[in-house]
Short mmCIF file of C-alpha atoms in Angstrom, two decimals:
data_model
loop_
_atom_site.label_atom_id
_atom_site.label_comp_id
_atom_site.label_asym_id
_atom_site.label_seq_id
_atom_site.Cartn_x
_atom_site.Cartn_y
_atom_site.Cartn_z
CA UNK A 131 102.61 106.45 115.22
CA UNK A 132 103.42 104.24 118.29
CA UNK A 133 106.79 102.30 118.32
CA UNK A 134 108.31 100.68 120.90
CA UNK A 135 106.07 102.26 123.08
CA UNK A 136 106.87 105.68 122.33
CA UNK A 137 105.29 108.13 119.86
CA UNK A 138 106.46 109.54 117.10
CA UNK A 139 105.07 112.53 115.86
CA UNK A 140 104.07 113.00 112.19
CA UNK A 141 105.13 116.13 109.85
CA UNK A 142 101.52 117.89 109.35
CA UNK A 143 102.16 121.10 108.02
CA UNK A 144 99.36 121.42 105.33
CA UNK A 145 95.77 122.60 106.39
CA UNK A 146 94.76 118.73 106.17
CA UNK A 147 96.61 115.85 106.25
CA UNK A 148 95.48 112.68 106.57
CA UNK A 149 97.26 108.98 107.39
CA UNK A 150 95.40 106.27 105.37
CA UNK A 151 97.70 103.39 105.70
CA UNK A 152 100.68 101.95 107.59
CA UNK A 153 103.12 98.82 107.01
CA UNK A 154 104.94 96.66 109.42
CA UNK A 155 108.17 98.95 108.99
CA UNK A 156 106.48 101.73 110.58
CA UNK A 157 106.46 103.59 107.62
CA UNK A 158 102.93 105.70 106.20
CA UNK A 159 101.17 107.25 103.07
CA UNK A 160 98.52 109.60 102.75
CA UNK A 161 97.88 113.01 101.79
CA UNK A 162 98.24 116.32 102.50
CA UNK A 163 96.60 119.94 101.07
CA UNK A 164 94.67 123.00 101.60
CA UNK A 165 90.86 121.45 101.27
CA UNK A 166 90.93 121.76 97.40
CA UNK A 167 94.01 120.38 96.42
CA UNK A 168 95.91 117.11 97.52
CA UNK A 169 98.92 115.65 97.38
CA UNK A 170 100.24 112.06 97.70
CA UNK A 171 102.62 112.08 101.01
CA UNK A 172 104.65 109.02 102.80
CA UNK A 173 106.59 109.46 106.59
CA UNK A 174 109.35 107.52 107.47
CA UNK A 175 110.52 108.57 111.01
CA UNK A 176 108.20 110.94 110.98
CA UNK A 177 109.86 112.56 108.15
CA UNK A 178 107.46 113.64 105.29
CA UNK A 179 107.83 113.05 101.83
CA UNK A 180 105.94 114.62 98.67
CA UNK A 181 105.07 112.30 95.87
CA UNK A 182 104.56 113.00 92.35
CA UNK A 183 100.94 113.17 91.41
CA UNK A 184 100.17 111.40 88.43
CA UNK A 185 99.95 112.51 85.22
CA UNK A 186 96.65 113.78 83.85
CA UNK A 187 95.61 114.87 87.37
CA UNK A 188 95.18 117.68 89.53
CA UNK A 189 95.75 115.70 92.73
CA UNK A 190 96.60 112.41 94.57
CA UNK A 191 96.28 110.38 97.14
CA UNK A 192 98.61 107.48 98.70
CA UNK A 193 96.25 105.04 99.70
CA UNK A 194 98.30 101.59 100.47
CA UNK A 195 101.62 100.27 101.62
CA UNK A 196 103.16 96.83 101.23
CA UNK A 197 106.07 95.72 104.05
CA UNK A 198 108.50 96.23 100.88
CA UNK A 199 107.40 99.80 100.90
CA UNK A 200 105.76 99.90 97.61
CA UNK A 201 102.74 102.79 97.43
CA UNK A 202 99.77 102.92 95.96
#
């Protein structure tokens, strides 16, 4: 992610990860997992964040953010 001019380097410690979407606070949802599994994942300073998966499913993905940080 580019801020300011600088970079800022997203936690990526699964196999895959992935950045599908990004708001106008900087902040970004996607997933993360080992190529059969997923998980739902936001970063906010670079800092990642698990979400729940929801119920009734195996995985998840975050695919949206709003600018009041709501995910989808």
């Amino acid at each position: 992610v580019w801020e300011n001019g600088s970079r800022e380097y997203l936690d990526t410690t699964s196999t895959r990860t992935g950045a599908l979407d990004l708001n106008n606070k900087g902040q970004v949802v996607g997933f993360q997992g080992d190529g059969t599994a997923f998980q739902p994942v936001s970063w906010k300073k670079g800092q990642k964040t698990v979400l729940d998966i929801p119920q009734a499913h195996d995985f998840g993905y975050a695919t949206g953010i709003d600018h009041k940080g709501n995910i989808v």
